[in-house]
mmCIF file of C-alpha atoms and ligand atoms in Angstrom:
data_model
loop_
_atom_site.group_PDB
_atom_site.id
_atom_site.type_symbol
_atom_site.label_atom_id
_atom_site.label_comp_id
_atom_site.label_asym_id
_atom_site.label_seq_id
_atom_site.Cartn_x
_atom_site.Cartn_y
_atom_site.Cartn_z
ATOM 1 C CA MET A 586 2.187 -6.176 4.616
ATOM 2 C CA THR A 587 0.561 -6.834 1.268
ATOM 3 C CA LYS A 588 2.732 -5.825 -1.655
ATOM 4 C CA VAL A 589 1.221 -3.567 -4.289
ATOM 5 C CA ALA A 590 1.692 -3.448 -8.082
ATOM 6 C CA PHE A 591 0.463 -0.466 -10.126
ATOM 7 C CA ALA A 592 0.160 -0.708 -13.918
ATOM 8 C CA VAL A 593 0.056 2.699 -15.623
ATOM 9 C CA GLY A 594 -0.747 2.631 -19.338
ATOM 10 C CA ALA A 595 -1.560 5.337 -21.856
ATOM 11 C CA HIS A 596 -4.834 4.061 -23.362
ATOM 12 C CA PRO A 597 -7.495 1.511 -22.478
ATOM 13 C CA ASP A 598 -6.038 -1.813 -23.802
ATOM 14 C CA ASP A 599 -2.323 -0.895 -23.520
ATOM 15 C CA ILE A 600 -2.002 -2.625 -20.156
ATOM 16 C CA GLU A 601 -3.637 -5.696 -21.672
ATOM 17 C CA PHE A 602 -1.292 -5.754 -24.675
ATOM 18 C CA LEU A 603 2.006 -5.137 -22.928
ATOM 19 C CA MET A 604 1.724 -5.852 -19.209
ATOM 20 C CA MET A 605 -1.267 -8.006 -18.378
ATOM 21 C CA GLY A 606 0.429 -11.402 -18.171
ATOM 22 C CA THR A 607 2.983 -10.128 -15.685
ATOM 23 C CA LEU A 608 0.304 -8.270 -13.741
ATOM 24 C CA MET A 609 -1.786 -11.446 -13.435
ATOM 25 C CA LEU A 610 1.245 -13.376 -12.206
ATOM 26 C CA LEU A 611 1.921 -10.724 -9.564
ATOM 27 C CA GLY A 612 -1.694 -11.104 -8.484
ATOM 28 C CA ASP A 613 -1.167 -14.865 -8.176
ATOM 29 C CA ALA A 614 1.857 -14.115 -5.999
ATOM 30 C CA GLY A 615 -0.330 -12.155 -3.580
ATOM 31 C CA PHE A 616 0.195 -8.630 -4.831
ATOM 32 C CA GLN A 617 -2.683 -6.169 -4.624
ATOM 33 C CA LEU A 618 -3.213 -4.941 -8.206
ATOM 34 C CA HIS A 619 -4.013 -1.453 -9.498
ATOM 35 C CA TYR A 620 -4.863 -0.436 -13.065
ATOM 36 C CA MET A 621 -4.901 3.023 -14.625
ATOM 37 C CA THR A 622 -4.752 4.436 -18.119
ATOM 38 C CA ILE A 623 -3.847 8.113 -18.299
ATOM 39 C CA ALA A 624 -5.971 8.733 -21.406
ATOM 40 C CA ASN A 625 -9.618 7.781 -21.815
ATOM 41 C CA GLY A 626 -9.579 6.273 -25.318
ATOM 42 C CA SER A 627 -11.505 9.180 -26.849
ATOM 43 C CA LEU A 628 -9.967 8.803 -30.316
ATOM 44 C CA GLY A 629 -10.344 5.044 -30.666
ATOM 45 C CA THR A 630 -13.322 5.171 -32.996
ATOM 46 C CA THR A 631 -14.550 6.327 -36.386
ATOM 47 C CA GLN A 632 -18.131 5.637 -35.420
ATOM 48 C CA TYR A 633 -19.072 7.114 -32.048
ATOM 49 C CA ASP A 634 -18.998 10.642 -30.668
ATOM 50 C CA THR A 635 -16.494 11.468 -27.955
ATOM 51 C CA ARG A 636 -18.835 11.111 -25.023
ATOM 52 C CA THR A 637 -20.117 7.742 -26.182
ATOM 53 C CA ILE A 638 -16.742 6.186 -26.910
ATOM 54 C CA VAL A 639 -15.224 7.473 -23.659
ATOM 55 C CA GLU A 640 -18.027 5.897 -21.653
ATOM 56 C CA MET A 641 -17.760 2.632 -23.618
ATOM 57 C CA ARG A 642 -14.031 2.399 -23.145
ATOM 58 C CA ARG A 643 -14.258 3.226 -19.465
ATOM 59 C CA GLU A 644 -16.687 0.330 -18.981
ATOM 60 C CA GLU A 645 -14.459 -1.989 -21.019
ATOM 61 C CA ALA A 646 -11.324 -1.078 -19.063
ATOM 62 C CA MET A 647 -13.171 -1.488 -15.780
ATOM 63 C CA ALA A 648 -14.315 -4.952 -16.879
ATOM 64 C CA ALA A 649 -10.767 -5.935 -17.840
ATOM 65 C CA ALA A 650 -9.394 -4.692 -14.520
ATOM 66 C CA ALA A 651 -12.144 -6.434 -12.579
ATOM 67 C CA SER A 652 -11.483 -9.712 -14.402
ATOM 68 C CA ILE A 653 -8.049 -9.925 -12.763
ATOM 69 C CA GLY A 654 -9.131 -8.447 -9.447
ATOM 70 C CA ALA A 655 -7.360 -5.125 -10.023
ATOM 71 C CA GLU A 656 -8.603 -1.842 -8.634
ATOM 72 C CA TYR A 657 -9.495 0.563 -11.452
ATOM 73 C CA HIS A 658 -8.391 4.221 -11.343
ATOM 74 C CA GLU A 659 -10.062 6.820 -13.544
ATOM 75 C CA SER A 660 -8.341 8.274 -16.627
ATOM 76 C CA ILE A 661 -7.325 11.909 -16.396
ATOM 77 C CA CYS A 662 -7.170 13.196 -19.981
ATOM 78 C CA SER A 663 -8.139 12.533 -23.586
ATOM 79 C CA ASP A 664 -6.151 10.686 -26.251
ATOM 80 C CA LEU A 665 -3.350 12.825 -27.746
ATOM 81 C CA ASP A 666 -3.734 15.097 -24.713
ATOM 82 C CA VAL A 667 -1.168 13.202 -22.653
ATOM 83 C CA PHE A 668 1.472 15.810 -21.944
ATOM 84 C CA PHE A 669 4.200 16.006 -19.378
ATOM 85 C CA ASP A 670 2.606 19.014 -17.722
ATOM 86 C CA ARG A 671 1.946 20.082 -14.146
ATOM 87 C CA PRO A 672 -1.816 19.434 -13.941
ATOM 88 C CA THR A 673 -1.512 15.887 -15.303
ATOM 89 C CA LEU A 674 1.534 15.141 -13.173
ATOM 90 C CA ALA A 675 -0.171 16.527 -10.042
ATOM 91 C CA ARG A 676 -3.174 14.280 -10.569
ATOM 92 C CA LEU A 677 -1.185 11.135 -11.310
ATOM 93 C CA SER A 678 1.111 11.874 -8.352
ATOM 94 C CA SER A 679 -1.898 11.982 -6.050
ATOM 95 C CA THR A 680 -3.010 8.559 -7.289
ATOM 96 C CA MET A 681 0.544 7.256 -6.982
ATOM 97 C CA ARG A 682 0.564 8.244 -3.291
ATOM 98 C CA GLU A 683 -2.864 6.731 -2.757
ATOM 99 C CA VAL A 684 -1.802 3.420 -4.321
ATOM 100 C CA ALA A 685 1.694 3.457 -2.743
ATOM 101 C CA PRO A 686 3.042 0.712 -5.004
ATOM 102 C CA ASP A 687 6.079 -1.488 -4.447
ATOM 103 C CA ILE A 688 6.197 -2.120 -8.208
ATOM 104 C CA VAL A 689 5.210 0.257 -11.030
ATOM 105 C CA LEU A 690 4.699 -1.216 -14.491
ATOM 106 C CA THR A 691 4.586 1.332 -17.294
ATOM 107 C CA HIS A 692 5.496 1.999 -20.912
ATOM 108 C CA SER A 693 8.920 2.042 -22.490
ATOM 109 C CA PRO A 694 10.764 5.401 -22.387
ATOM 110 C CA VAL A 695 10.716 5.150 -26.183
ATOM 111 C CA ASP A 696 7.598 3.968 -27.982
ATOM 112 C CA TYR A 697 5.766 4.413 -31.252
ATOM 113 C CA MET A 698 3.561 7.310 -30.157
ATOM 114 C CA GLU A 699 3.903 10.218 -27.774
ATOM 115 C CA ASP A 700 1.012 9.331 -25.447
ATOM 116 C CA HIS A 701 2.973 6.232 -24.486
ATOM 117 C CA THR A 702 6.265 8.065 -24.079
ATOM 118 C CA ASN A 703 4.642 10.834 -22.040
ATOM 119 C CA THR A 704 2.789 8.316 -19.876
ATOM 120 C CA CYS A 705 6.131 6.748 -19.062
ATOM 121 C CA ARG A 706 7.595 10.137 -18.089
ATOM 122 C CA LEU A 707 4.560 10.979 -15.964
ATOM 123 C CA ALA A 708 4.567 7.620 -14.163
ATOM 124 C CA VAL A 709 8.290 7.779 -13.447
ATOM 125 C CA THR A 710 8.115 11.319 -12.054
ATOM 126 C CA ALA A 711 4.933 10.642 -10.061
ATOM 127 C CA ALA A 712 6.746 7.716 -8.423
ATOM 128 C CA PHE A 713 9.820 9.885 -7.868
ATOM 129 C CA ALA A 714 7.742 12.570 -6.109
ATOM 130 C CA ARG A 715 5.911 10.115 -3.827
ATOM 131 C CA GLY A 716 7.805 11.268 -0.727
ATOM 132 C CA MET A 717 8.222 15.014 -1.418
ATOM 133 C CA PRO A 718 5.832 16.994 0.815
ATOM 134 C CA ASN A 719 6.447 20.291 -0.982
ATOM 135 C CA PHE A 720 5.310 18.865 -4.304
ATOM 136 C CA PRO A 721 1.616 19.786 -4.623
ATOM 137 C CA VAL A 722 -0.616 16.973 -5.831
ATOM 138 C CA THR A 723 -4.267 17.034 -6.913
ATOM 139 C CA PRO A 724 -6.195 16.194 -4.809
ATOM 140 C CA PRO A 725 -3.824 16.773 -1.874
ATOM 141 C CA ARG A 726 -2.549 13.532 -0.374
ATOM 142 C CA ALA A 727 0.034 12.600 2.255
ATOM 143 C CA THR A 728 3.438 11.476 1.045
ATOM 144 C CA VAL A 729 4.603 7.870 1.206
ATOM 145 C CA SER A 730 8.082 6.845 2.286
ATOM 146 C CA LYS A 731 8.348 3.305 0.951
ATOM 147 C CA LYS A 732 10.630 2.198 -1.842
ATOM 148 C CA VAL A 733 9.288 1.633 -5.327
ATOM 149 C CA THR A 734 10.815 -0.188 -8.292
ATOM 150 C CA VAL A 735 9.800 0.891 -11.782
ATOM 151 C CA TYR A 736 9.750 -1.475 -14.763
ATOM 152 C CA HIS A 737 9.271 -0.577 -18.414
ATOM 153 C CA ALA A 738 7.312 -2.767 -20.804
ATOM 154 C CA GLN A 739 8.441 -3.369 -24.349
ATOM 155 C CA PRO A 740 7.525 -0.662 -26.843
ATOM 156 C CA TYR A 741 4.620 -1.650 -29.028
ATOM 157 C CA SER A 742 6.142 -3.736 -31.885
ATOM 158 C CA ASN A 743 9.414 -4.110 -29.897
ATOM 159 C CA HIS A 744 10.994 -1.267 -31.873
ATOM 160 C CA ASP A 745 11.743 2.341 -31.018
ATOM 161 C CA PRO A 746 10.506 5.203 -33.253
ATOM 162 C CA LEU A 747 13.720 4.991 -35.299
ATOM 163 C CA ARG A 748 13.046 1.297 -36.029
ATOM 164 C CA GLN A 749 15.736 -0.030 -33.704
ATOM 165 C CA LEU A 750 14.940 -3.296 -31.952
ATOM 166 C CA VAL A 751 14.564 -2.874 -28.185
ATOM 167 C CA ILE A 752 15.994 -5.791 -26.199
ATOM 168 C CA PRO A 753 14.498 -6.116 -22.700
ATOM 169 C CA ASP A 754 16.525 -6.903 -19.559
ATOM 170 C CA PHE A 755 14.487 -10.028 -18.979
ATOM 171 C CA TYR A 756 11.515 -12.022 -20.216
ATOM 172 C CA VAL A 757 8.508 -13.271 -18.250
ATOM 173 C CA ASP A 758 6.956 -16.512 -19.482
ATOM 174 C CA VAL A 759 3.224 -15.903 -20.012
ATOM 175 C CA THR A 760 2.593 -18.993 -22.153
ATOM 176 C CA ASP A 761 0.206 -20.697 -19.738
ATOM 177 C CA ARG A 762 -1.653 -17.411 -19.159
ATOM 178 C CA GLN A 763 -1.847 -16.377 -22.808
ATOM 179 C CA GLU A 764 -5.505 -17.156 -23.384
ATOM 180 C CA GLU A 765 -6.507 -15.504 -20.104
ATOM 181 C CA LYS A 766 -4.528 -12.488 -21.224
ATOM 182 C CA VAL A 767 -6.309 -12.543 -24.580
ATOM 183 C CA ALA A 768 -9.622 -12.740 -22.700
ATOM 184 C CA THR A 769 -8.834 -9.477 -20.875
ATOM 185 C CA LEU A 770 -8.150 -7.803 -24.221
ATOM 186 C CA ALA A 771 -11.443 -9.158 -25.556
ATOM 187 C CA LYS A 772 -13.201 -7.064 -22.893
ATOM 188 C CA HIS A 773 -12.364 -4.066 -25.090
ATOM 189 C CA VAL A 774 -15.291 -4.824 -27.345
ATOM 190 C CA SER A 775 -15.348 -1.457 -29.138
ATOM 191 C CA GLN A 776 -11.725 -1.861 -30.232
ATOM 192 C CA LYS A 777 -12.117 -5.478 -31.219
ATOM 193 C CA GLN A 778 -15.126 -4.636 -33.337
ATOM 194 C CA TRP A 779 -13.424 -1.703 -35.031
ATOM 195 C CA LEU A 780 -10.206 -3.523 -35.842
ATOM 196 C CA ASP A 781 -11.876 -6.793 -36.785
ATOM 197 C CA GLU A 782 -14.055 -4.927 -39.275
ATOM 198 C CA SER A 783 -11.239 -2.851 -40.735
ATOM 199 C CA GLN A 784 -8.494 -5.477 -40.638
ATOM 200 C CA GLY A 785 -10.164 -8.859 -40.635
ATOM 201 C CA LEU A 786 -11.760 -11.320 -38.291
ATOM 202 C CA ASP A 787 -10.129 -11.522 -34.863
ATOM 203 C CA SER A 788 -7.191 -9.376 -35.929
ATOM 204 C CA TYR A 789 -7.286 -7.495 -32.623
ATOM 205 C CA LEU A 790 -6.766 -10.575 -30.473
ATOM 206 C CA GLN A 791 -4.389 -12.178 -32.962
ATOM 207 C CA THR A 792 -2.184 -9.070 -32.835
ATOM 208 C CA MET A 793 -1.630 -9.705 -29.131
ATOM 209 C CA ARG A 794 -0.733 -13.337 -29.718
ATOM 210 C CA ASP A 795 1.663 -12.332 -32.489
ATOM 211 C CA LEU A 796 3.365 -9.682 -30.324
ATOM 212 C CA ASP A 797 3.790 -12.033 -27.374
ATOM 213 C CA ALA A 798 5.046 -14.756 -29.702
ATOM 214 C CA ALA A 799 7.625 -12.315 -31.113
ATOM 215 C CA VAL A 800 8.848 -11.527 -27.586
ATOM 216 C CA GLY A 801 8.819 -15.253 -26.867
ATOM 217 C CA ARG A 802 11.096 -15.876 -29.856
ATOM 218 C CA MET A 803 13.428 -13.100 -28.638
ATOM 219 C CA SER A 804 13.660 -14.915 -25.298
ATOM 220 C CA GLY A 805 14.888 -18.044 -27.055
ATOM 221 C CA ARG A 806 12.982 -20.045 -24.481
ATOM 222 C CA PHE A 807 9.283 -19.227 -24.107
ATOM 223 C CA GLU A 808 6.420 -19.538 -26.592
ATOM 224 C CA TYR A 809 4.737 -16.351 -25.334
ATOM 225 C CA ALA A 810 6.518 -13.755 -23.226
ATOM 226 C CA GLU A 811 6.481 -10.173 -21.991
ATOM 227 C CA GLY A 812 9.759 -8.242 -21.879
ATOM 228 C CA TRP A 813 10.778 -5.776 -19.174
ATOM 229 C CA ARG A 814 13.524 -3.292 -18.386
ATOM 230 C CA ARG A 815 14.172 -2.106 -14.837
ATOM 231 C CA HIS A 816 14.454 1.644 -14.271
ATOM 232 C CA LEU A 817 17.640 3.005 -12.688
ATOM 233 C CA HIS A 818 17.264 2.811 -8.887
ATOM 234 C CA LEU A 819 18.310 6.412 -8.075
ATOM 235 C CA GLY A 820 15.489 8.179 -6.233
ATOM 236 C CA PHE A 821 13.339 5.062 -6.141
ATOM 237 C CA CYS A 822 14.867 2.094 -4.332
ATOM 238 C CA ALA A 823 18.122 0.327 -3.518
ATOM 239 C CA GLU A 824 20.487 -0.475 -6.358
ATOM 240 C CA ASP A 825 19.861 -4.211 -6.211
ATOM 241 C CA ASP A 826 16.120 -4.092 -5.590
ATOM 242 C CA ASP A 827 14.381 -6.216 -8.198
ATOM 243 C CA PRO A 828 11.098 -7.368 -6.660
ATOM 244 C CA LEU A 829 9.605 -8.515 -9.953
ATOM 245 C CA CYS A 830 12.406 -10.988 -10.607
ATOM 246 C CA GLU A 831 12.379 -12.035 -6.966
ATOM 247 C CA VAL A 832 8.701 -12.919 -7.081
ATOM 248 C CA LEU A 833 8.507 -14.408 -10.592
ATOM 249 C CA GLY A 834 12.025 -15.841 -10.719
ATOM 250 C CA ASP A 835 11.035 -19.319 -11.806
ATOM 251 C CA ARG A 836 9.428 -18.019 -14.998
ATOM 252 C CA ILE A 837 12.012 -15.418 -15.921
ATOM 253 C CA VAL A 838 14.999 -15.596 -18.224
ATOM 254 C CA ASP A 839 17.528 -12.763 -18.590
ATOM 255 C CA ALA A 840 18.255 -11.390 -22.040
ATOM 256 C CA ASP A 841 21.973 -12.112 -21.707
ATOM 257 C CA SER A 842 21.655 -15.630 -20.332
HETATM 258 ZN ZN1 ZN B 806 -1.795 3.117 -26.604
#
């Protein structure tokens, strides 16, 4: 049976920044890929009204997902409206059952802003509730019984909100996929334009290179890398299950090696 990977980010472009290299590599390994941002990017502008920017960012995210062959899932709330509440959880849980992933990629449990942190909580609990028939999901959807392993990306900037450095469990080498990864970020034209104008030419894309280079330096081995931490197995999978490392083993180095 085809294995499935589901990337759940907060905003359009978060998957590209923090998870895209690993997601592409899972696609190369034969995984079916799924892409969803909880929020619709409504606040990512000083120029357009809400309706316009939401439609622009939806198109951009769909283009980025399509460029790696990932199935796009619609956002379910606005920026700064990502709360760990029942309606949002019920909707994400329905999508989680529909996708039935073997691997979930999502944000760090601690990150620089609450949409990211809450997205992580929502994704973890939606995965946890995948097999619980008495948990109502919107729209209603049958439960799934398969195991799932959840992995957390690095927080944006590699630091928690109290400025402490976050060391991942392991690093994935994305050096030879870096420019493809940058190309997926470049699909987010509205964000590139905004940040390039306010912060200088190509600053948007360069920020990604700089972040991946920083993680690469942390790895002590790779030029560009993404860092990951594996969620505790309880309620999700077997203690030793680590499908990401199994599949991408030859381009992974552990933090303590
Ligand atoms: Zn974000």
